[in-house]
Short mmCIF file of C-alpha atoms and ligand atoms in Angstrom, two decimals:
data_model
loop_
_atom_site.label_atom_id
_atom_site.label_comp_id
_atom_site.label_asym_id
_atom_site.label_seq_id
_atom_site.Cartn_x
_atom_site.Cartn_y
_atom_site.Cartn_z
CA UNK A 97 -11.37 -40.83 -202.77
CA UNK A 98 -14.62 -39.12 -203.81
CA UNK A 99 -17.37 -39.35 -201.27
CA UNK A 100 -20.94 -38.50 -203.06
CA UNK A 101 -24.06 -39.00 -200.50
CA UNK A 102 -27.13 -39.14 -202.66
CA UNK A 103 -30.09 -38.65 -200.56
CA UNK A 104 -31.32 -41.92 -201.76
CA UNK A 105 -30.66 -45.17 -203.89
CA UNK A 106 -32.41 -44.06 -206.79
CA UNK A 107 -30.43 -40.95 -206.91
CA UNK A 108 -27.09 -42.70 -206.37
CA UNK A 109 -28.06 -45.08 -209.41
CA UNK A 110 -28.84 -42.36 -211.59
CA UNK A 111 -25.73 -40.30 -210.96
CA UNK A 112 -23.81 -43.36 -211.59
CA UNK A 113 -25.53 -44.10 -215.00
CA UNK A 114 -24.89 -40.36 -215.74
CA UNK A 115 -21.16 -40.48 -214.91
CA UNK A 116 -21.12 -43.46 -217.52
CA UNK A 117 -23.32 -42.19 -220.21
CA UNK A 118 -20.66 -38.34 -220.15
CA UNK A 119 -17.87 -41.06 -220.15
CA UNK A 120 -19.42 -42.91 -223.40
CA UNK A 121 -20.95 -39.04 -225.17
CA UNK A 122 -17.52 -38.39 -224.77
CA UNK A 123 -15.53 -41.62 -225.82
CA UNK A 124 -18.28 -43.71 -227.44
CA UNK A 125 -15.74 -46.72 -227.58
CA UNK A 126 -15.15 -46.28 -224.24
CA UNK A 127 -13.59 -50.07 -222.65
CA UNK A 128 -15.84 -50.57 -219.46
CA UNK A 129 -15.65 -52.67 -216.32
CA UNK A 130 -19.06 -53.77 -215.28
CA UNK A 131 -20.55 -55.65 -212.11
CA UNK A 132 -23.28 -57.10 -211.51
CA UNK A 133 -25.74 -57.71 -208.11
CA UNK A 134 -29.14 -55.84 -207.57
CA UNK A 135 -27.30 -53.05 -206.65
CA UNK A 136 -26.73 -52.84 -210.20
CA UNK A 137 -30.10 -53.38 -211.91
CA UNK A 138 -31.06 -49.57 -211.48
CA UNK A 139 -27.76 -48.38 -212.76
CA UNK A 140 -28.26 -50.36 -216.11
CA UNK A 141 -32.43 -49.60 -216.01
CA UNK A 142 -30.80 -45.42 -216.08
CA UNK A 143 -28.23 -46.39 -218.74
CA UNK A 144 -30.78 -47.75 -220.98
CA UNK A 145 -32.76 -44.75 -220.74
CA UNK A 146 -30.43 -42.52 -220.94
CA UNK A 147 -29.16 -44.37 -224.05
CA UNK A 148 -33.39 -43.83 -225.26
CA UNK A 149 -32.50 -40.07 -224.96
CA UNK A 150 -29.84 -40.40 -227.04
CA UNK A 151 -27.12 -38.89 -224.75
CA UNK A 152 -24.62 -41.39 -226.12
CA UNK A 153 -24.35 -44.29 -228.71
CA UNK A 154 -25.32 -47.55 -227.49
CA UNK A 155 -23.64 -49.63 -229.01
CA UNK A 156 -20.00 -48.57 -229.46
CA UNK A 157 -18.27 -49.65 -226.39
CA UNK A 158 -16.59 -52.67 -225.05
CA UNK A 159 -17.02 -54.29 -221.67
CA UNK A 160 -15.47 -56.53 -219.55
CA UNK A 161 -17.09 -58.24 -216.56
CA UNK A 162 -15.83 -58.51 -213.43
CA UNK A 163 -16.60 -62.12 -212.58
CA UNK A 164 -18.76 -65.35 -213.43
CA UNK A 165 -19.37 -68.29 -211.21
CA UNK A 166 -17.63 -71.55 -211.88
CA UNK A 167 -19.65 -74.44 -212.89
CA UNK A 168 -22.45 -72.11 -214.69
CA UNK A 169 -21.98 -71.78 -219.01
CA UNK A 170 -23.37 -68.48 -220.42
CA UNK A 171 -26.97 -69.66 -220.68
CA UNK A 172 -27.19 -70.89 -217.45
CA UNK A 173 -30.24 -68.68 -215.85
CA UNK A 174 -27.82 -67.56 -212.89
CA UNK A 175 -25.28 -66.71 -214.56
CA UNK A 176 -24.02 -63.53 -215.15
CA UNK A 177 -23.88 -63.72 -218.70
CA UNK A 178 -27.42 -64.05 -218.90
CA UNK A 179 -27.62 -60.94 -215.85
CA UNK A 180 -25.96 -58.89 -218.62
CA UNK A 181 -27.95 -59.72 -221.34
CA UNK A 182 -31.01 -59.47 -219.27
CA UNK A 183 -29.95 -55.81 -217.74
CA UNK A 184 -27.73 -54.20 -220.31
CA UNK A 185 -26.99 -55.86 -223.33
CA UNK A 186 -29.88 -56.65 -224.85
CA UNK A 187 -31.93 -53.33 -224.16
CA UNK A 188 -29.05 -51.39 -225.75
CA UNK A 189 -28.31 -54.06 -228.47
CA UNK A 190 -24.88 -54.62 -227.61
CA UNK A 191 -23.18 -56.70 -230.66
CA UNK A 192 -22.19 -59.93 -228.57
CA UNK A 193 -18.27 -59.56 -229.61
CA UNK A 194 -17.94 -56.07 -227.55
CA UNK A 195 -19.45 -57.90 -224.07
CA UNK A 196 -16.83 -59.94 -222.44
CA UNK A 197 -17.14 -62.09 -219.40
CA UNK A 198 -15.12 -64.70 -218.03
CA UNK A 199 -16.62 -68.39 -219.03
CA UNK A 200 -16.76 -70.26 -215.92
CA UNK A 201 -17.54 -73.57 -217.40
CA UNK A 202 -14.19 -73.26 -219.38
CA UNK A 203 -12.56 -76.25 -219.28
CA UNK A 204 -9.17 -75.06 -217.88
CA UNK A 205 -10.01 -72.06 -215.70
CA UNK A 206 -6.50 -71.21 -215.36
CA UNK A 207 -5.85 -70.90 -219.10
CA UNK A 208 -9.50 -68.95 -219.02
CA UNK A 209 -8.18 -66.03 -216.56
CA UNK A 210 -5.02 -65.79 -218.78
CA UNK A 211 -6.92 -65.32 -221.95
CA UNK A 212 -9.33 -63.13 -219.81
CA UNK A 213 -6.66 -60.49 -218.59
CA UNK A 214 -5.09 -60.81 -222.56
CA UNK A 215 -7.74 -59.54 -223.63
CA UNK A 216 -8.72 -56.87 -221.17
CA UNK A 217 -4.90 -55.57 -222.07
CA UNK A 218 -5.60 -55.95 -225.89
CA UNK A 219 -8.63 -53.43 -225.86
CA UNK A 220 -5.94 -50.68 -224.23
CA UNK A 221 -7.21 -51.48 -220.81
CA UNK A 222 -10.66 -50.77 -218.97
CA UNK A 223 -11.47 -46.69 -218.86
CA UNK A 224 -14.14 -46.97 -216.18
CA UNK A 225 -14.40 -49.59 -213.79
CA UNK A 226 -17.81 -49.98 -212.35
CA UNK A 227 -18.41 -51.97 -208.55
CA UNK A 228 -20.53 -53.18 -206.11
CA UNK A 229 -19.35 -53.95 -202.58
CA UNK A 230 -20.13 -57.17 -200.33
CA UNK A 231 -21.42 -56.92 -197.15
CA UNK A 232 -17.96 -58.44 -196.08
CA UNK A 233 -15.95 -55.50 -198.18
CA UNK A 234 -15.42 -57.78 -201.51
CA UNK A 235 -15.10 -56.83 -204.72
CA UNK A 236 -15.75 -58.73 -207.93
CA UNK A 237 -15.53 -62.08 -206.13
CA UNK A 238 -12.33 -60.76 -204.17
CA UNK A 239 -12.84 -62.30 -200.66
CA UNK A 240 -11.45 -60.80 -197.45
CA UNK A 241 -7.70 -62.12 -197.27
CA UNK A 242 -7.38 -61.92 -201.26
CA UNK A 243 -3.72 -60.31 -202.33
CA UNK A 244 -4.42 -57.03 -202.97
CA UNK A 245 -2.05 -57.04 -206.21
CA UNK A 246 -4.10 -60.43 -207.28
CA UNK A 247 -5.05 -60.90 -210.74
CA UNK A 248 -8.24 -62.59 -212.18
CA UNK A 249 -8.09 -65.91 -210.87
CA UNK A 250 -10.13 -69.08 -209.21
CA UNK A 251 -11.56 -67.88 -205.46
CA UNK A 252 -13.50 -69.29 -203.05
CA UNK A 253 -16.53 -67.81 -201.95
CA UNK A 254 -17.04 -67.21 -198.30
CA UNK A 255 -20.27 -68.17 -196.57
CA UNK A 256 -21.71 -64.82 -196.02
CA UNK A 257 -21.15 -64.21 -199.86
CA UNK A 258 -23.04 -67.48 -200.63
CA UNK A 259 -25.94 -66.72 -198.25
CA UNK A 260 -26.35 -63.53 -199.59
CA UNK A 261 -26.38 -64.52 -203.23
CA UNK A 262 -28.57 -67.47 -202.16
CA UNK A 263 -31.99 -65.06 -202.92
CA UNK A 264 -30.82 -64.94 -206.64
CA UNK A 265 -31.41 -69.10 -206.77
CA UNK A 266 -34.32 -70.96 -206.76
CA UNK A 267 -35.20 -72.75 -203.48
CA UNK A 268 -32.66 -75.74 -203.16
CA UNK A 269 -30.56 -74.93 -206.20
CA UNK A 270 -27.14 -74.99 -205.47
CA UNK A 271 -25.31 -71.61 -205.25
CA UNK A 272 -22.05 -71.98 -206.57
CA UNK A 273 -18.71 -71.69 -203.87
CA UNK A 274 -16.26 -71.11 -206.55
CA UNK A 275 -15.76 -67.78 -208.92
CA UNK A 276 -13.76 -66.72 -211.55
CA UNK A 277 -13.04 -63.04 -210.84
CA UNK A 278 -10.93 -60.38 -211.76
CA UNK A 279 -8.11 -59.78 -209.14
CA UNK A 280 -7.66 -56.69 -206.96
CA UNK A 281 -4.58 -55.70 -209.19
CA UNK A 282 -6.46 -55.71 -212.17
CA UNK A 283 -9.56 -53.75 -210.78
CA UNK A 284 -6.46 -51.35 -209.81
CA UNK A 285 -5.28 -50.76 -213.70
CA UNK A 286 -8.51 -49.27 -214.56
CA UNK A 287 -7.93 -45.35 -215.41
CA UNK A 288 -11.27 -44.60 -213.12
CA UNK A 289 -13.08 -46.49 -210.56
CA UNK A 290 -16.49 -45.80 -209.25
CA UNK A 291 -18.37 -48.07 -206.80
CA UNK A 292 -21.73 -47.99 -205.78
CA UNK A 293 -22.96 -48.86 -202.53
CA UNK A 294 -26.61 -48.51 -201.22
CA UNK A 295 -28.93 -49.88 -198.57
CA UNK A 296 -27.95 -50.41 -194.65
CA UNK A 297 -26.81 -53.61 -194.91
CA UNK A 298 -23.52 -52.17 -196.58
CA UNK A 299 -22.50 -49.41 -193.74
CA UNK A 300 -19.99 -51.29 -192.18
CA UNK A 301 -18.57 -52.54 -195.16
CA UNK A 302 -18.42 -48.84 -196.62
CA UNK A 303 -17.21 -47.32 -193.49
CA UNK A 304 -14.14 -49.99 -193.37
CA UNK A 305 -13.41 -49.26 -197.08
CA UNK A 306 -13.54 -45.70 -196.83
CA UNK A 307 -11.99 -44.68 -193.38
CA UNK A 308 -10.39 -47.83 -191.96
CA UNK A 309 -7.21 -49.04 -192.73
CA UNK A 310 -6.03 -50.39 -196.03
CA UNK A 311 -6.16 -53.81 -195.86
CA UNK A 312 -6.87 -57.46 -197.32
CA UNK A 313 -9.26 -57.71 -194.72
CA UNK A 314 -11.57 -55.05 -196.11
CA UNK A 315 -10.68 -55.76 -200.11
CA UNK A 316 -12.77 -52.84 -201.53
CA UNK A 317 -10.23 -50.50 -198.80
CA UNK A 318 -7.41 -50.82 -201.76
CA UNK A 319 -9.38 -47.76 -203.29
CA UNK A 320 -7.51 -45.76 -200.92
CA UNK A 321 -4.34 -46.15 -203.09
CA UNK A 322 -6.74 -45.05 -206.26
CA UNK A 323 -5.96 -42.05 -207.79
CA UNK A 324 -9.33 -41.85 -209.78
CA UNK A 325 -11.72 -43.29 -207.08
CA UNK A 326 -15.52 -41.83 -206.90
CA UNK A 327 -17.45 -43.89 -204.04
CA UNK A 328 -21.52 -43.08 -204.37
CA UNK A 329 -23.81 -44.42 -202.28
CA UNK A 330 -27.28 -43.27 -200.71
CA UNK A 331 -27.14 -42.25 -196.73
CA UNK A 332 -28.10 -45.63 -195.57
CA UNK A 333 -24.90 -47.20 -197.02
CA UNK A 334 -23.31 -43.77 -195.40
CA UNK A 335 -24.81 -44.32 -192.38
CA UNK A 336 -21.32 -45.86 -190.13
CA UNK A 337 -19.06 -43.10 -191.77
CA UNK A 338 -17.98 -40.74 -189.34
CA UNK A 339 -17.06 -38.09 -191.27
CA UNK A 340 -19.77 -37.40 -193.20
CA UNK A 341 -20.27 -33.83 -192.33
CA UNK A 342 -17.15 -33.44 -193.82
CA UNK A 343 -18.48 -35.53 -197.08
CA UNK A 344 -21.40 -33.74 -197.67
CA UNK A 345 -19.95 -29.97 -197.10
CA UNK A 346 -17.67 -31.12 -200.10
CA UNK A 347 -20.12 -32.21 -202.33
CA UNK A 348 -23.97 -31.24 -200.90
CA UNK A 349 -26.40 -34.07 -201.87
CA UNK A 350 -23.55 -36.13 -204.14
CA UNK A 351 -23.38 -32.82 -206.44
CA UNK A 352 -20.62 -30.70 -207.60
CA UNK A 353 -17.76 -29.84 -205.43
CA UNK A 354 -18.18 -26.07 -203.44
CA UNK A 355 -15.15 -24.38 -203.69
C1 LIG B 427 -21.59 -60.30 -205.82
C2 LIG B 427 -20.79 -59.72 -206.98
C3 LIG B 427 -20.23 -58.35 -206.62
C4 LIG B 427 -21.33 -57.48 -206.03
C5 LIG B 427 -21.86 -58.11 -204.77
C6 LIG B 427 -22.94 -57.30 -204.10
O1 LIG B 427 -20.78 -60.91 -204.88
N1 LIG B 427 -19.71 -60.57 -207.39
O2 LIG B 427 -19.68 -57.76 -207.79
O3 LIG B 427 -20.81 -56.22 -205.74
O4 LIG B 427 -22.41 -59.38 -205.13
O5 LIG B 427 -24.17 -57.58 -204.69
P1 LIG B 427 -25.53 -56.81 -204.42
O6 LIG B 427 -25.46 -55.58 -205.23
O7 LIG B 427 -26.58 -57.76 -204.89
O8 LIG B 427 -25.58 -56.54 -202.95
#
């Protein structure tokens, strides 16, 4: 795995949006795997302006979401449909039949995940696969205990998850307990892989993923077995690694390797 230690979020964020923007100058119809969480919103705030600068074409490439919450159609506020248009879509005027989420109000959600990972396969697969990590080590919606060869699926949210999503909800709406979300195995099929990790409240969960074992009880861990795997974070997400000196003599301030 590559370990890049920005010196802050901002930075992280930007190098991210960078690493996607070279991807999409290069291959402008570039298949993407997006997330979503605040983590994110400064990512796709650097993608749109980078996109301003005309470092790649907006609107050429295809996406596919990890995840959407069951119970909530596109237009729901909370939603992550409406998160993507809000963030990314819109600004770069995305044509609505290159975004693709999961539709958790779909009516058979078992059929839905089928059709979901049909279509991920029918656009060649996903080139870049963007993440976020839970403070418990998910991914997507990928709870602690989910089969690491899992595909996308139904899951069941675990408390922490809910609490911490809770600040996304008005006060007393209901935060959903069920997600549709793509599975571990098929986060594993994308060609590249970076996730993006930043603030203190993710150090443990980085620090388990990176240099604890591999195992369903840290989901995001699994990037271990990546052969394309970039983790970037800032140094308060790095703060519970332990070998960081090692980290940052490789790659000084999240830069280019010194050889
Ligand atoms: C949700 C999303 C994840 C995201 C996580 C962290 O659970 N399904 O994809 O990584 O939240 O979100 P945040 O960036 O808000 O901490």
């Amino acid at each position: 795995m590559k370990i890049l230690i920005h010196p802050d979020a901002a930075r992280a964020a930007g190098a991210v949006a960078d690493r996607i923007a070279d991807l999409l100058a290069a291959r402008p119809g570039a298949v993407l795997g997006l997330a979503t969480g605040g983590t994110m919103e400064p990512v796709y705030a650097a993608l749109i302006d980078r996109a301003g600068q005309g470092r790649f074409p907006a609107a050429r490439f295809t996406s596919f979401n990890l995840d959407e919450y069951v119970g909530l159609g596109p237009d729901h506020p909370q939603s992550y449909h409406v998160y993507m248009r809000r963030h990314l879509f819109g600004p770069l005027g995305l044509p609505p039949g290159q975004a693709h989420l999961p539709r958790g109000d779909a009516p058979d959600l078992e059929a839905e995940a089928a059709r979901y990972e049909a279509a991920i396969a029918a656009a060649g697969g996903i080139d870049l696969q963007l993440l976020g990590i839970g403070a418990n080590g998910h991914i997507g919606f990928n709870e602690p205990s989910s089969s690491l060869v899992s595909r996308t699926r139904v899951k069941t949210l675990a408390r922490k998850t809910v609490e911490d999503n809770r600040r996304f909800f008005g006060p007393g709406e209901p935060v959903p307990r069920h997600a549709l979300t793509m599975g571990i195995g098929t986060v594993m099929d994308a060609a590249e892989v970076v996730l993006l990790a930043t603030g203190a409240a993710k150090a443990q969960a980085v620090a388990a993923m990176v240099e604890g074992p591999l195992s369903a009880s840290c989901p995001a861990s699994i990037l271990q077995m990546h052969a394309k795997a970039t983790l970037v974070c800032d140094r308060a997400a790095a703060a519970a690694l332990r070998m960081t000196e090692y980290y940052e003599t490789v790659h000084p301030e999240g830069g280019a390797p010194q050889l």
